[in-house]
Coordinates of C-alpha atoms in Angstrom, one line a residue:
Chain N
M298 CA -9.3 -4.5 -19.9
T299 CA -10.4 -6.6 -16.9
T300 CA -13.3 -5.7 -14.7
I301 CA -13.3 -6.9 -11.1
L302 CA -15.7 -6.3 -8.3
D303 CA -14.6 -4.3 -5.2
P304 CA -14.0 -6.7 -2.3
T305 CA -14.1 -4.0 0.3
D306 CA -17.0 -2.2 2.1
E307 CA -16.5 0.6 -0.4
A308 CA -15.8 3.1 2.3
V309 CA -12.8 4.6 0.5
P310 CA -12.3 5.3 -3.2
V311 CA -10.1 2.9 -5.2
E312 CA -6.8 4.6 -5.5
R313 CA -4.2 4.3 -8.1
S314 CA -0.6 5.0 -7.3
I315 CA 0.6 8.1 -9.0
T316 CA 3.3 7.8 -11.6
A317 CA 6.7 9.2 -10.5
R318 CA 6.9 12.9 -11.3
P319 CA 9.6 13.8 -13.8
A320 CA 12.3 16.2 -12.7
E321 CA 11.8 18.6 -15.7
L322 CA 9.1 19.5 -18.1
A323 CA 10.2 18.5 -21.6
G324 CA 8.7 16.7 -24.6
A325 CA 5.0 16.6 -25.5
V326 CA 2.1 17.8 -23.3
A327 CA -1.5 16.8 -24.0
F328 CA -4.3 19.2 -23.2
L329 CA -7.5 17.2 -22.8
D330 CA -10.7 19.2 -23.2
I331 CA -13.4 17.1 -21.5
S332 CA -16.1 18.8 -23.6
K333 CA -17.7 20.6 -20.7
P334 CA -18.9 24.0 -22.2
R335 CA -16.2 26.6 -21.9
G336 CA -13.7 24.2 -20.6
S337 CA -11.7 25.0 -23.7
V338 CA -11.4 28.6 -22.6
L339 CA -9.6 27.5 -19.5
I340 CA -7.4 25.1 -21.5
D341 CA -6.5 27.8 -24.0
R342 CA -5.3 30.0 -21.3
L343 CA -3.3 27.3 -19.6
Q344 CA -1.7 26.3 -22.8
E345 CA -0.8 30.0 -23.5
L346 CA 0.8 30.3 -20.0
L347 CA 2.6 27.0 -20.3
T348 CA 4.1 27.5 -23.7
A349 CA 5.2 31.0 -22.7
A350 CA 7.0 29.6 -19.7
H351 CA 8.4 26.5 -21.5
P352 CA 8.9 27.4 -25.2
G353 CA 10.6 24.1 -25.9
I354 CA 7.6 21.9 -25.3
K355 CA 5.2 20.5 -27.9
V356 CA 1.5 20.7 -27.3
N357 CA -1.2 18.3 -28.5
R358 CA -4.9 19.0 -28.1
Y359 CA -7.6 16.4 -27.5
A360 CA -11.2 16.3 -26.6
K361 CA -13.5 13.8 -25.0
P362 CA -16.8 13.1 -26.8
T363 CA -18.7 13.9 -23.6
F364 CA -17.8 15.1 -20.2
A365 CA -20.2 12.7 -18.6
K366 CA -18.4 9.5 -19.6
P367 CA -14.8 8.4 -19.4
A368 CA -12.6 9.0 -22.4
P369 CA -12.8 6.1 -24.9
A370 CA -10.0 3.5 -24.7
E371 CA -8.6 4.5 -28.1
L372 CA -8.3 8.1 -27.1
R373 CA -6.5 7.2 -23.9
A374 CA -4.1 5.0 -25.8
Q375 CA -3.5 7.8 -28.3
I376 CA -2.8 10.3 -25.6
L377 CA -0.5 7.9 -23.9
S378 CA 1.5 7.1 -27.0
E379 CA 1.9 10.7 -28.2
N380 CA 2.7 12.5 -25.0
D381 CA 4.8 12.8 -21.9
F382 CA 2.4 14.8 -19.8
V383 CA -1.4 15.4 -19.7
V384 CA -3.3 18.4 -18.5
E385 CA -6.9 17.7 -18.0
A386 CA -9.2 20.5 -17.0
L387 CA -12.7 20.6 -15.5
A388 CA -14.8 23.7 -15.9
D389 CA -18.1 24.8 -14.5
Chain Y
M262 CA -28.8 11.6 -28.3
P263 CA -30.7 10.2 -25.4
N264 CA -33.3 7.5 -25.9
P265 CA -37.0 8.3 -26.1
V266 CA -38.6 8.5 -22.7
P267 CA -39.9 5.0 -21.8
P268 CA -43.5 4.5 -20.6
F269 CA -43.5 5.2 -16.9
S270 CA -45.7 5.5 -13.9
L271 CA -44.3 7.9 -11.3
Q272 CA -45.6 9.3 -8.1
S273 CA -45.9 13.1 -7.8
L274 CA -44.9 15.2 -4.8
R275 CA -48.6 15.5 -4.0
G276 CA -49.1 11.8 -4.1
K277 CA -50.7 11.4 -7.6
D278 CA -49.8 8.5 -9.8
V279 CA -48.8 9.9 -13.2
S280 CA -48.4 7.8 -16.3
F281 CA -46.8 8.4 -19.6
P282 CA -47.7 8.3 -22.4
S283 CA -51.3 9.4 -22.5
D284 CA -52.9 10.2 -25.8
R285 CA -51.7 13.8 -25.7
E286 CA -48.5 15.4 -26.8
S287 CA -46.1 16.0 -23.9
L288 CA -43.3 18.1 -22.6
I289 CA -41.0 16.3 -20.2
C290 CA -38.1 17.8 -18.4
F291 CA -35.6 16.0 -16.1
V292 CA -34.1 18.2 -13.3
K293 CA -32.2 17.8 -10.2
E294 CA -32.3 20.1 -7.3
D295 CA -28.6 20.7 -6.8
C296 CA -28.0 21.7 -10.4
P297 CA -27.7 25.5 -10.7
T298 CA -29.1 25.5 -14.2
C299 CA -32.1 23.5 -13.2
R300 CA -32.8 25.9 -10.4
E301 CA -32.4 28.8 -12.7
I302 CA -34.9 27.5 -15.2
V303 CA -37.7 26.7 -12.7
P304 CA -39.5 29.9 -13.8
V305 CA -39.2 28.9 -17.4
L306 CA -40.7 25.5 -16.6
A307 CA -43.4 27.2 -14.6
A308 CA -44.2 29.4 -17.6
L309 CA -44.3 26.5 -20.0
H310 CA -46.6 24.6 -17.6
S311 CA -48.9 27.6 -17.4
A312 CA -49.0 28.0 -21.1
F313 CA -49.4 24.4 -22.2
A314 CA -50.7 22.2 -19.4
D315 CA -54.2 22.4 -20.7
T316 CA -53.3 21.1 -24.1
V317 CA -50.3 18.9 -23.6
D318 CA -49.0 16.8 -20.7
V319 CA -46.3 18.7 -18.8
H320 CA -44.1 16.4 -16.6
I321 CA -41.2 17.8 -14.6
I322 CA -39.2 14.8 -13.3
G323 CA -36.9 15.3 -10.3
Q324 CA -34.1 12.9 -9.5
T325 CA -34.3 13.0 -5.7
S326 CA -37.2 13.0 -3.3
D327 CA -35.7 15.6 -1.0
G328 CA -34.7 17.7 -3.9
N329 CA -38.2 17.8 -5.2
R330 CA -39.5 18.9 -1.8
Q331 CA -36.9 21.6 -1.7
L332 CA -37.6 22.9 -5.2
D333 CA -41.3 23.0 -4.4
D334 CA -40.8 24.8 -1.1
E335 CA -38.4 27.3 -2.6
F336 CA -40.1 28.1 -5.9
G337 CA -43.8 27.1 -5.3
P338 CA -44.1 26.1 -9.0
P339 CA -47.5 25.5 -10.6
F340 CA -46.4 21.9 -11.5
D341 CA -46.4 18.8 -9.3
L342 CA -42.9 17.4 -9.5
L343 CA -42.6 13.7 -10.3
D344 CA -40.3 11.5 -8.2
D345 CA -37.7 9.5 -10.1
S346 CA -35.5 8.9 -7.1
T347 CA -35.0 5.3 -8.1
L348 CA -33.6 6.8 -11.4
K349 CA -35.2 4.1 -13.4
V350 CA -36.7 6.5 -15.9
S351 CA -33.5 8.7 -16.0
Y352 CA -31.4 5.6 -16.6
A353 CA -33.6 4.2 -19.3
T354 CA -33.5 7.4 -21.2
Q355 CA -29.7 7.4 -21.0
I356 CA -29.7 11.1 -20.4
D357 CA -26.3 12.5 -19.5
I358 CA -27.3 16.0 -18.6
V359 CA -30.0 17.8 -16.6
P360 CA -32.0 19.7 -17.6
T361 CA -33.0 17.6 -20.6
L362 CA -36.3 18.7 -22.2
Y363 CA -38.4 16.4 -24.4
W364 CA -41.2 17.5 -26.6
N365 CA -43.0 14.2 -27.5
D366 CA -45.8 13.5 -29.9
A367 CA -49.0 11.8 -28.9
N368 CA -47.3 8.4 -29.2
G369 CA -44.6 9.4 -26.8
Q370 CA -42.0 9.7 -29.5
P371 CA -39.6 12.7 -29.3
R372 CA -40.2 15.5 -31.7
Q373 CA -37.4 17.6 -30.1
T374 CA -34.9 17.0 -27.4
L375 CA -32.9 19.8 -25.7
T376 CA -30.0 19.4 -23.2
G377 CA -28.8 22.1 -20.9
F378 CA -30.3 25.5 -21.4
V379 CA -29.7 27.4 -24.6
R380 CA -32.2 30.3 -24.6
D381 CA -32.8 30.4 -28.4
E382 CA -33.5 26.7 -28.6
W383 CA -35.9 26.8 -25.7
Q384 CA -37.7 29.9 -27.0
S385 CA -38.1 28.4 -30.5
L386 CA -39.3 25.1 -29.1
S387 CA -41.9 27.0 -27.1
Q388 CA -43.0 29.0 -30.1
E389 CA -43.3 25.9 -32.3
L390 CA -45.3 24.2 -29.6
A391 CA -47.6 27.2 -29.2
Q392 CA -48.2 27.1 -33.0
A393 CA -48.8 23.4 -33.0
T394 CA -51.2 23.5 -30.2
D395 CA -52.8 26.8 -31.2
T396 CA -52.1 28.4 -27.8
G397 CA -50.8 31.9 -27.1
D398 CA -47.2 32.7 -26.5
V399 CA -45.5 31.7 -23.3
K400 CA -45.6 34.5 -20.9
L401 CA -42.0 35.0 -20.3
D402 CA -39.4 37.7 -20.8
W403 CA -36.9 35.6 -22.6
E404 CA -34.4 38.5 -22.8
E405 CA -34.1 38.4 -19.0
L406 CA -32.8 34.9 -19.2
P407 CA -29.1 33.9 -19.7
D408 CA -28.0 33.0 -23.2
W409 CA -27.1 29.6 -22.1
R410 CA -26.3 27.4 -19.2
P411 CA -24.4 24.1 -19.6
G412 CA -26.4 21.9 -17.2
C413 CA -25.0 19.3 -14.9
G414 CA -24.4 15.5 -15.1
S415 CA -27.6 13.5 -14.6
L416 CA -27.6 11.6 -11.3
S417 CA -28.1 8.5 -13.3
V418 CA -24.5 8.8 -14.7
D419 CA -22.9 9.5 -11.4
P420 CA -20.0 7.0 -11.2
L421 CA -20.9 6.1 -7.7
I422 CA -24.3 4.7 -8.6
A423 CA -24.3 4.2 -12.3
D424 CA -23.0 0.6 -11.9
K425 CA -25.8 -0.2 -9.5
L426 CA -28.4 1.2 -11.8
R427 CA -27.0 -0.8 -14.7
A428 CA -27.0 -4.0 -12.6
K429 CA -30.6 -3.4 -11.6
A430 CA -31.6 -2.6 -15.2
E431 CA -29.9 -5.8 -16.4
N432 CA -31.4 -7.8 -13.6
S433 CA -27.9 -8.7 -12.4
P434 CA -27.5 -9.9 -8.9
L435 CA -24.3 -7.8 -8.6
R436 CA -24.3 -4.4 -6.9
A437 CA -20.6 -4.1 -5.9
R438 CA -18.5 -1.3 -7.3
R439 CA -16.8 -2.3 -10.5
I440 CA -13.1 -1.6 -10.8
E441 CA -11.7 -1.4 -14.3
I442 CA -8.1 -2.5 -14.6
A443 CA -6.4 -1.2 -17.8
S444 CA -5.2 -3.8 -20.2
Q445 CA -1.6 -2.6 -19.7
D446 CA -1.9 -3.3 -16.0
D447 CA -1.4 -6.7 -14.4
E448 CA -4.5 -7.5 -12.5
V449 CA -2.7 -9.5 -9.8
E450 CA -0.3 -6.7 -9.2
F451 CA -3.2 -4.2 -9.2
M452 CA -4.9 -6.1 -6.4
F453 CA -1.7 -6.2 -4.4
D454 CA -1.4 -2.4 -4.9
Q455 CA -5.0 -1.9 -3.7
G456 CA -4.2 -3.7 -0.4
F457 CA -6.8 -6.5 -1.1
S458 CA -4.3 -9.3 -0.5
D459 CA -3.1 -11.2 2.5
G460 CA 0.4 -11.2 0.9
L461 CA -0.3 -14.1 -1.6
P462 CA -1.7 -13.7 -5.1
L463 CA -5.5 -13.4 -5.4
V464 CA -7.9 -14.8 -8.1
P465 CA -9.3 -11.7 -9.8
P466 CA -13.0 -11.4 -8.8
T467 CA -14.5 -10.8 -12.2
P468 CA -18.3 -10.4 -12.4
E469 CA -18.5 -13.8 -14.1
R470 CA -16.6 -15.6 -11.3
V471 CA -18.6 -13.8 -8.6
V472 CA -21.9 -14.8 -10.3
R473 CA -20.6 -18.4 -10.4
M474 CA -19.6 -18.2 -6.7
L475 CA -23.1 -16.9 -5.9
S476 CA -24.6 -20.0 -7.5
G477 CA -23.2 -21.9 -4.5
T478 CA -25.7 -20.4 -2.1
R479 CA -29.4 -20.0 -2.0
R480 CA -29.2 -16.8 -0.1
D481 CA -30.0 -13.4 -1.6
P482 CA -26.8 -11.8 -2.8
Q483 CA -27.8 -8.5 -1.2
E484 CA -28.7 -10.0 2.2
V485 CA -26.5 -8.4 4.9
I486 CA -25.4 -11.4 6.9
A487 CA -23.2 -9.5 9.4
V488 CA -21.7 -6.2 10.3
M489 CA -18.0 -6.7 10.8
P490 CA -15.8 -4.7 13.1
P491 CA -13.5 -2.8 13.4
N492 CA -14.9 -0.7 10.4
M493 CA -18.4 -2.1 10.9
G494 CA -18.5 -2.9 7.2
E495 CA -21.7 -4.5 6.0
V496 CA -21.0 -8.0 4.8
T497 CA -23.4 -9.0 2.1
V498 CA -23.5 -12.4 0.5
E499 CA -22.2 -10.8 -2.7
K500 CA -19.2 -9.1 -0.9
L501 CA -18.4 -12.4 0.7
A502 CA -18.6 -14.2 -2.7
I503 CA -16.1 -11.6 -4.0
N504 CA -13.6 -12.4 -1.2
A505 CA -14.3 -16.2 -1.7
V506 CA -13.4 -15.9 -5.4
M507 CA -10.2 -14.1 -4.5
A508 CA -9.3 -16.8 -1.9
G509 CA -9.8 -19.5 -4.5
C510 CA -13.0 -21.1 -3.2
K511 CA -15.4 -23.2 -5.2
P512 CA -19.0 -22.1 -5.2
D513 CA -19.9 -25.2 -3.1
Y514 CA -17.9 -23.7 -0.2
M515 CA -20.1 -20.6 0.1
P516 CA -22.5 -22.0 2.7
V517 CA -19.5 -22.8 5.0
V518 CA -17.8 -19.4 4.4
L519 CA -21.1 -17.6 5.1
T520 CA -21.8 -19.4 8.3
V521 CA -18.3 -19.0 9.6
V522 CA -18.5 -15.2 9.0
E523 CA -21.9 -15.1 10.8
A524 CA -20.3 -17.0 13.7
I525 CA -17.3 -14.8 14.1
C526 CA -19.4 -11.6 13.9
T527 CA -21.4 -12.6 17.0
D528 CA -20.9 -10.7 20.3
E529 CA -19.7 -13.9 22.0
Y530 CA -17.0 -14.5 19.5
N531 CA -15.8 -10.9 19.4
I532 CA -13.8 -10.7 16.2
H533 CA -13.0 -7.1 17.0
G534 CA -10.9 -8.1 20.1
V535 CA -9.5 -11.1 18.3
M536 CA -8.1 -8.9 15.5
A537 CA -7.0 -6.0 17.6
T538 CA -5.0 -8.0 20.3
T539 CA -1.3 -7.8 20.2
M540 CA -1.3 -11.5 21.2
G541 CA -1.8 -12.6 17.6
A542 CA -5.1 -14.4 17.9
S543 CA -6.9 -15.8 14.9
P544 CA -10.1 -17.8 14.2
V545 CA -9.6 -21.6 13.9
V546 CA -12.5 -23.2 12.1
V547 CA -13.6 -26.8 12.6
V548 CA -16.2 -28.2 10.2
N549 CA -18.5 -31.1 11.2
G550 CA -21.3 -33.0 9.5
P551 CA -22.0 -34.3 6.0
I552 CA -20.6 -31.1 4.3
R553 CA -17.1 -32.3 5.1
E554 CA -17.4 -35.2 2.6
Q555 CA -19.4 -33.2 0.1
L556 CA -16.6 -30.6 -0.1
G557 CA -13.8 -33.2 0.1
M558 CA -12.3 -31.5 3.2
N559 CA -9.3 -33.0 4.8
M560 CA -9.6 -34.5 8.2
K561 CA -7.0 -37.2 8.0
L562 CA -3.3 -37.1 7.0
G563 CA -2.1 -33.5 7.2
A564 CA -5.5 -32.2 8.1
L565 CA -4.0 -29.1 9.8
G566 CA -1.5 -28.5 7.0
Q567 CA -1.5 -27.4 3.4
G568 CA -2.7 -29.2 0.3
N569 CA -6.5 -29.4 0.5
R570 CA -8.4 -26.7 -1.4
A571 CA -11.5 -26.6 0.8
N572 CA -9.5 -26.4 4.0
A573 CA -7.1 -23.8 2.7
T574 CA -9.5 -21.5 0.8
I575 CA -12.5 -21.5 3.2
G576 CA -10.1 -20.3 6.0
R577 CA -8.5 -17.8 3.6
A578 CA -11.9 -16.4 2.4
V579 CA -12.8 -15.7 6.0
R580 CA -9.5 -14.0 6.6
L581 CA -9.8 -11.9 3.5
A582 CA -13.3 -10.8 4.5
I583 CA -11.9 -9.8 7.9
R584 CA -9.3 -7.7 6.1
N585 CA -11.4 -6.2 3.3
L586 CA -14.8 -5.9 4.9
G587 CA -13.9 -5.6 8.5
G588 CA -10.9 -3.5 7.7
A589 CA -8.5 -5.3 10.0
K590 CA -5.1 -4.8 8.5
P591 CA -1.8 -5.4 10.2
G592 CA -0.5 -2.1 11.5
G593 CA -4.0 -0.6 11.4
T594 CA -6.5 -2.1 13.8
E595 CA -4.8 -5.4 13.6
R596 CA -2.0 -5.1 16.2
S597 CA -0.5 -8.5 16.5
T598 CA 3.1 -8.3 17.9
L599 CA 4.4 -11.3 16.0
G600 CA 1.5 -12.3 13.8
N601 CA 0.7 -15.9 13.2
P602 CA 0.6 -18.2 10.2
M603 CA -3.0 -19.0 11.1
K604 CA -3.8 -15.5 10.0
F605 CA -3.5 -16.7 6.4
T606 CA -6.0 -19.6 6.9
M607 CA -6.9 -22.2 9.5
C608 CA -9.8 -24.5 8.8
F609 CA -10.1 -28.3 9.0
A610 CA -12.7 -31.0 9.4
E611 CA -13.2 -33.4 12.3
W612 CA -12.7 -37.1 11.5
E613 CA -16.0 -38.0 13.2
E614 CA -15.9 -41.6 12.1
R615 CA -12.6 -42.1 13.9
N616 CA -14.0 -40.4 17.0
P617 CA -15.4 -42.9 19.6
W618 CA -16.7 -40.2 21.8
G619 CA -19.1 -38.5 19.4
P620 CA -18.2 -35.5 17.3
L621 CA -17.8 -31.9 18.4
H622 CA -21.1 -30.6 16.9
V623 CA -23.1 -33.3 18.7
E624 CA -21.4 -32.4 21.9
K625 CA -22.5 -28.8 21.2
G626 CA -26.1 -30.0 20.9
F627 CA -26.6 -30.4 17.1
K628 CA -27.8 -33.5 15.3
E629 CA -25.2 -35.7 13.8
S630 CA -26.8 -35.1 10.4
D631 CA -26.4 -31.4 10.7
S632 CA -23.4 -29.6 9.1
V633 CA -21.9 -27.2 11.6
V634 CA -19.0 -24.9 11.8
S635 CA -17.3 -24.2 15.1
V636 CA -15.0 -21.2 15.6
F637 CA -12.3 -20.9 18.2
T638 CA -9.9 -18.1 18.9
M639 CA -6.4 -19.4 19.1
T640 CA -3.0 -17.7 19.5
S641 CA -0.8 -20.5 18.5
G642 CA -0.8 -24.1 17.3
P643 CA -0.9 -26.7 16.5
T644 CA 1.9 -27.5 19.0
L645 CA 2.7 -31.1 19.2
I646 CA 2.1 -33.4 22.2
V647 CA 4.7 -36.1 21.5
D648 CA 3.9 -39.3 23.4
Q649 CA 4.9 -42.6 21.8
D650 CA 5.4 -44.3 25.1
S651 CA 2.2 -44.1 27.3
R652 CA 0.1 -47.3 27.2
T653 CA -2.8 -46.2 29.5
G654 CA -5.4 -43.4 29.2
A655 CA -4.2 -42.0 32.5
Q656 CA -0.6 -41.7 31.3
L657 CA -1.5 -40.2 27.9
G658 CA -4.0 -37.8 29.6
G659 CA -1.2 -36.9 32.0
S660 CA 1.2 -36.2 29.1
M661 CA -1.3 -34.0 27.5
G662 CA -1.7 -32.1 30.8
L663 CA 2.0 -31.6 31.2
T664 CA 2.4 -30.4 27.7
L665 CA -0.6 -28.0 27.9
E666 CA 0.6 -26.6 31.2
A667 CA 3.3 -24.7 29.2
M668 CA 0.7 -22.7 27.3
F669 CA 1.5 -19.0 27.7
N670 CA 3.7 -19.9 30.7
P671 CA 3.6 -22.9 33.1
R672 CA 2.7 -20.5 35.9
A673 CA -0.2 -18.9 34.0
H674 CA -3.2 -20.9 35.2
M675 CA -7.0 -20.3 34.8
G676 CA -6.6 -17.8 32.0
T677 CA -7.2 -19.4 28.6
N678 CA -8.6 -22.4 26.7
C679 CA -7.3 -24.9 24.2
L680 CA -8.4 -27.0 21.3
L681 CA -7.0 -30.4 21.5
V682 CA -6.7 -32.4 18.3
V683 CA -6.3 -36.1 19.2
V684 CA -4.8 -38.3 16.5
P685 CA -6.2 -41.8 15.8
E686 CA -3.3 -43.7 17.5
H687 CA -3.8 -41.7 20.7
V688 CA -7.6 -42.3 20.4
D689 CA -6.8 -46.0 20.4
T690 CA -4.6 -45.7 23.5
F691 CA -7.4 -43.8 25.4
M692 CA -10.0 -46.4 24.3
R693 CA -7.9 -49.3 25.6
D694 CA -9.0 -48.0 29.0
N695 CA -12.4 -46.7 27.8
Y696 CA -11.2 -43.2 28.6
S697 CA -13.9 -40.7 27.8
K698 CA -13.6 -37.0 26.8
A699 CA -14.6 -36.2 30.4
D700 CA -11.9 -38.4 31.7
I701 CA -9.3 -36.7 29.5
R702 CA -10.4 -33.3 30.7
A703 CA -10.4 -34.3 34.3
R704 CA -7.0 -35.9 34.0
I705 CA -5.6 -32.7 32.4
Q706 CA -7.0 -30.6 35.3
E707 CA -5.7 -33.1 37.8
V708 CA -2.1 -33.3 36.7
T709 CA -1.9 -29.5 36.1
A710 CA -3.3 -28.5 39.5
R711 CA -0.6 -26.7 41.5
P712 CA -0.7 -25.1 44.9
I713 CA -0.7 -21.4 44.6
R714 CA 2.6 -21.2 46.4
D715 CA 4.1 -23.1 43.4
L716 CA 2.7 -20.5 41.0
A717 CA 4.4 -17.5 42.6
A718 CA 6.7 -15.2 40.7
D719 CA 10.3 -15.7 41.7
E720 CA 13.8 -15.1 40.4
I721 CA 13.4 -17.7 37.7
S722 CA 10.4 -16.0 36.2
G723 CA 8.4 -12.9 37.0
V724 CA 5.2 -14.6 35.8
G725 CA 2.9 -15.8 38.5
F726 CA 1.3 -14.6 41.7
K727 CA 3.1 -11.4 42.9
P728 CA 4.7 -11.2 46.3
E729 CA 2.1 -8.9 47.6
A730 CA -0.6 -11.4 46.8
I731 CA 1.4 -14.3 48.2
N732 CA 2.1 -12.4 51.4
A733 CA -1.5 -11.7 51.9
M734 CA -2.4 -15.4 51.9
D735 CA -2.4 -17.8 54.8
S736 CA -1.0 -21.3 54.5
D737 CA -4.4 -22.8 53.6
A738 CA -4.8 -20.3 50.8
L739 CA -1.3 -21.0 49.5
A740 CA -2.0 -24.7 49.5
R741 CA -5.1 -24.3 47.4
K742 CA -4.6 -26.0 44.1
L743 CA -5.4 -24.3 40.8
P744 CA -5.6 -26.4 37.6
K745 CA -4.5 -25.0 34.2
F746 CA -8.0 -24.3 33.0
R747 CA -10.8 -22.4 34.8
T748 CA -13.3 -25.1 33.9
E749 CA -13.1 -28.4 32.1
E750 CA -15.3 -26.9 29.3
D751 CA -12.2 -24.8 28.3
I752 CA -10.7 -28.0 27.0
H753 CA -12.2 -28.6 23.6
I754 CA -11.5 -32.0 22.0
V755 CA -11.7 -33.1 18.3
V756 CA -10.2 -36.0 16.4
A757 CA -8.2 -35.6 13.2
G758 CA -5.0 -36.8 11.6
S759 CA -3.6 -39.9 9.9
E760 CA -3.6 -43.4 11.2
A761 CA 0.1 -43.4 11.8
G762 CA 1.9 -41.2 14.4
K763 CA 1.5 -40.6 18.2
F764 CA 1.6 -36.8 17.8
S765 CA -1.6 -35.1 18.9
G766 CA -1.9 -31.3 18.4
A767 CA -3.0 -28.5 20.7
F768 CA -4.1 -25.0 19.7
H769 CA -3.5 -22.5 22.5
G770 CA -6.3 -20.1 23.2
W771 CA -6.6 -16.4 23.9
V772 CA -8.6 -14.7 26.6
T773 CA -11.7 -16.7 27.4
G774 CA -15.1 -15.6 28.6
E775 CA -17.0 -12.4 28.3
V776 CA -13.9 -10.2 28.2
G777 CA -12.3 -12.3 25.5
S778 CA -13.7 -14.7 22.9
I779 CA -16.2 -17.5 23.5
P780 CA -16.2 -20.3 21.0
V781 CA -19.3 -20.4 18.7
S782 CA -20.8 -23.3 16.9
R783 CA -23.4 -22.6 14.2
K784 CA -25.4 -24.8 11.9
I785 CA -25.1 -24.3 8.2
A786 CA -28.9 -23.8 8.0
E787 CA -29.3 -23.4 4.2
L788 CA -28.2 -27.0 3.7
D789 CA -31.5 -28.3 5.2

């Protein structure tokens, strides 16, 4: 990973272009629990709804060590290699 | 687990200086006003304070000054909130969450640390503390309290400020936002995607490179050297160093880049208008003085062209700063109809030693030993003045006038300025007749002076005095001659180029004077 310093006046957030959206939902879906208390409740329900609507998909569950920090690089790499989609939920 | 609370001295809301540790045990809780859990447990903290403040130090540390005031106004707690609005203590403890409660021994070492609010944990901590200190139970109806509340992110881990806190803690000169580019991403492509580039690849401004770039100037990295329109972005030395890295500068170029940016951000120069105009104007930078040699700038063969790192990258750094800090991007507030290759870069040095008239900066009132940048607003150039035939100063000055008259339109007089780059062979022709700069200027004005009747719009061109204006003039008024330039001072003259070739160059100006852009010369003061 390379770190660079922002050359702008920082008036706007750094934006990443969004990956092209697939036409259909198929393959593996990651559900990432960010470890905010009770975030898993929301994720459980979402997973329930999604698997009911799309019985063919495979679901993988992951959790960040702490909500306060970005997911470790290894976890991000693992999610990337094992899935086609990611659902990441905040909860408060 | 967070770190132990470091020794601190913080000011309280009521103006007391409070130090930690003392020789007593302590309860320390970090809170922030906009955290609902923190607000909800203020009565708990109040009860803990009432029960234990006589026997242990009770410190409630708030993360913003305003927030502390608000909590105090709203709850009127018995404790005097401590101000950690610099977040130094919060950062040093590495807490992620507020509230975080510490029970420390008399040496300041944590006996217990609780994060968020879990009622049972807080209740048992208070019972143990009561036992240890031989005080009565805390006067609180624990059953009234919620089972648990998760707490919120500590302000010290807020992504918007965490980098700055880290930089301060590490004594780094850098404060700019850090952008992490994933290892699967190409950093050059990433920078294109972010819109940082002028269309050419950029050098990634890594912290290491930026620190190196900052070594080229004695100025404080956080000094705000200018506020740059159109976005009124603050230009700090650090931000300029970041753009200088991207442009490919060496650290030694920094004093020049800084001074150019200061010059273009003056009211006289008016970078806002220069960027916004549809005419396609851009700064042209001329460097004078000893710095030229120190940086190896090109002032001879090909001085206005490609191939010299200092010339190319100083001009480019300025242009990138205009884009990234000023926010002038084509199609946004930069509205140039055609654009202009000078908008990539245009910077060169004067060949003072080949200039018999005295260099530009001395003409502007600086000492010859000063290093000075001069910025001009030009819309095109260099256009060639081809004259291999004239043998006298008057002839060559005449040629220059005839060529310059075509600027904008031969009938457009008195509206712009120019930067004339006289090449050595033309210098020699002028000096054969001891022709001075003043002679050249006067000759250009003389040969371009046309009676108003010859500057009228007609069937050949609609440019010029309109029929209604012409019809309103008597024959004396129509015979009045107007030169190409409003004053001789609008003809700026420098010397550059190789020894061979009778091809001088002229940059064509934009709107001059108060409503347009006035050239600015500025000494590179930090070189003294």
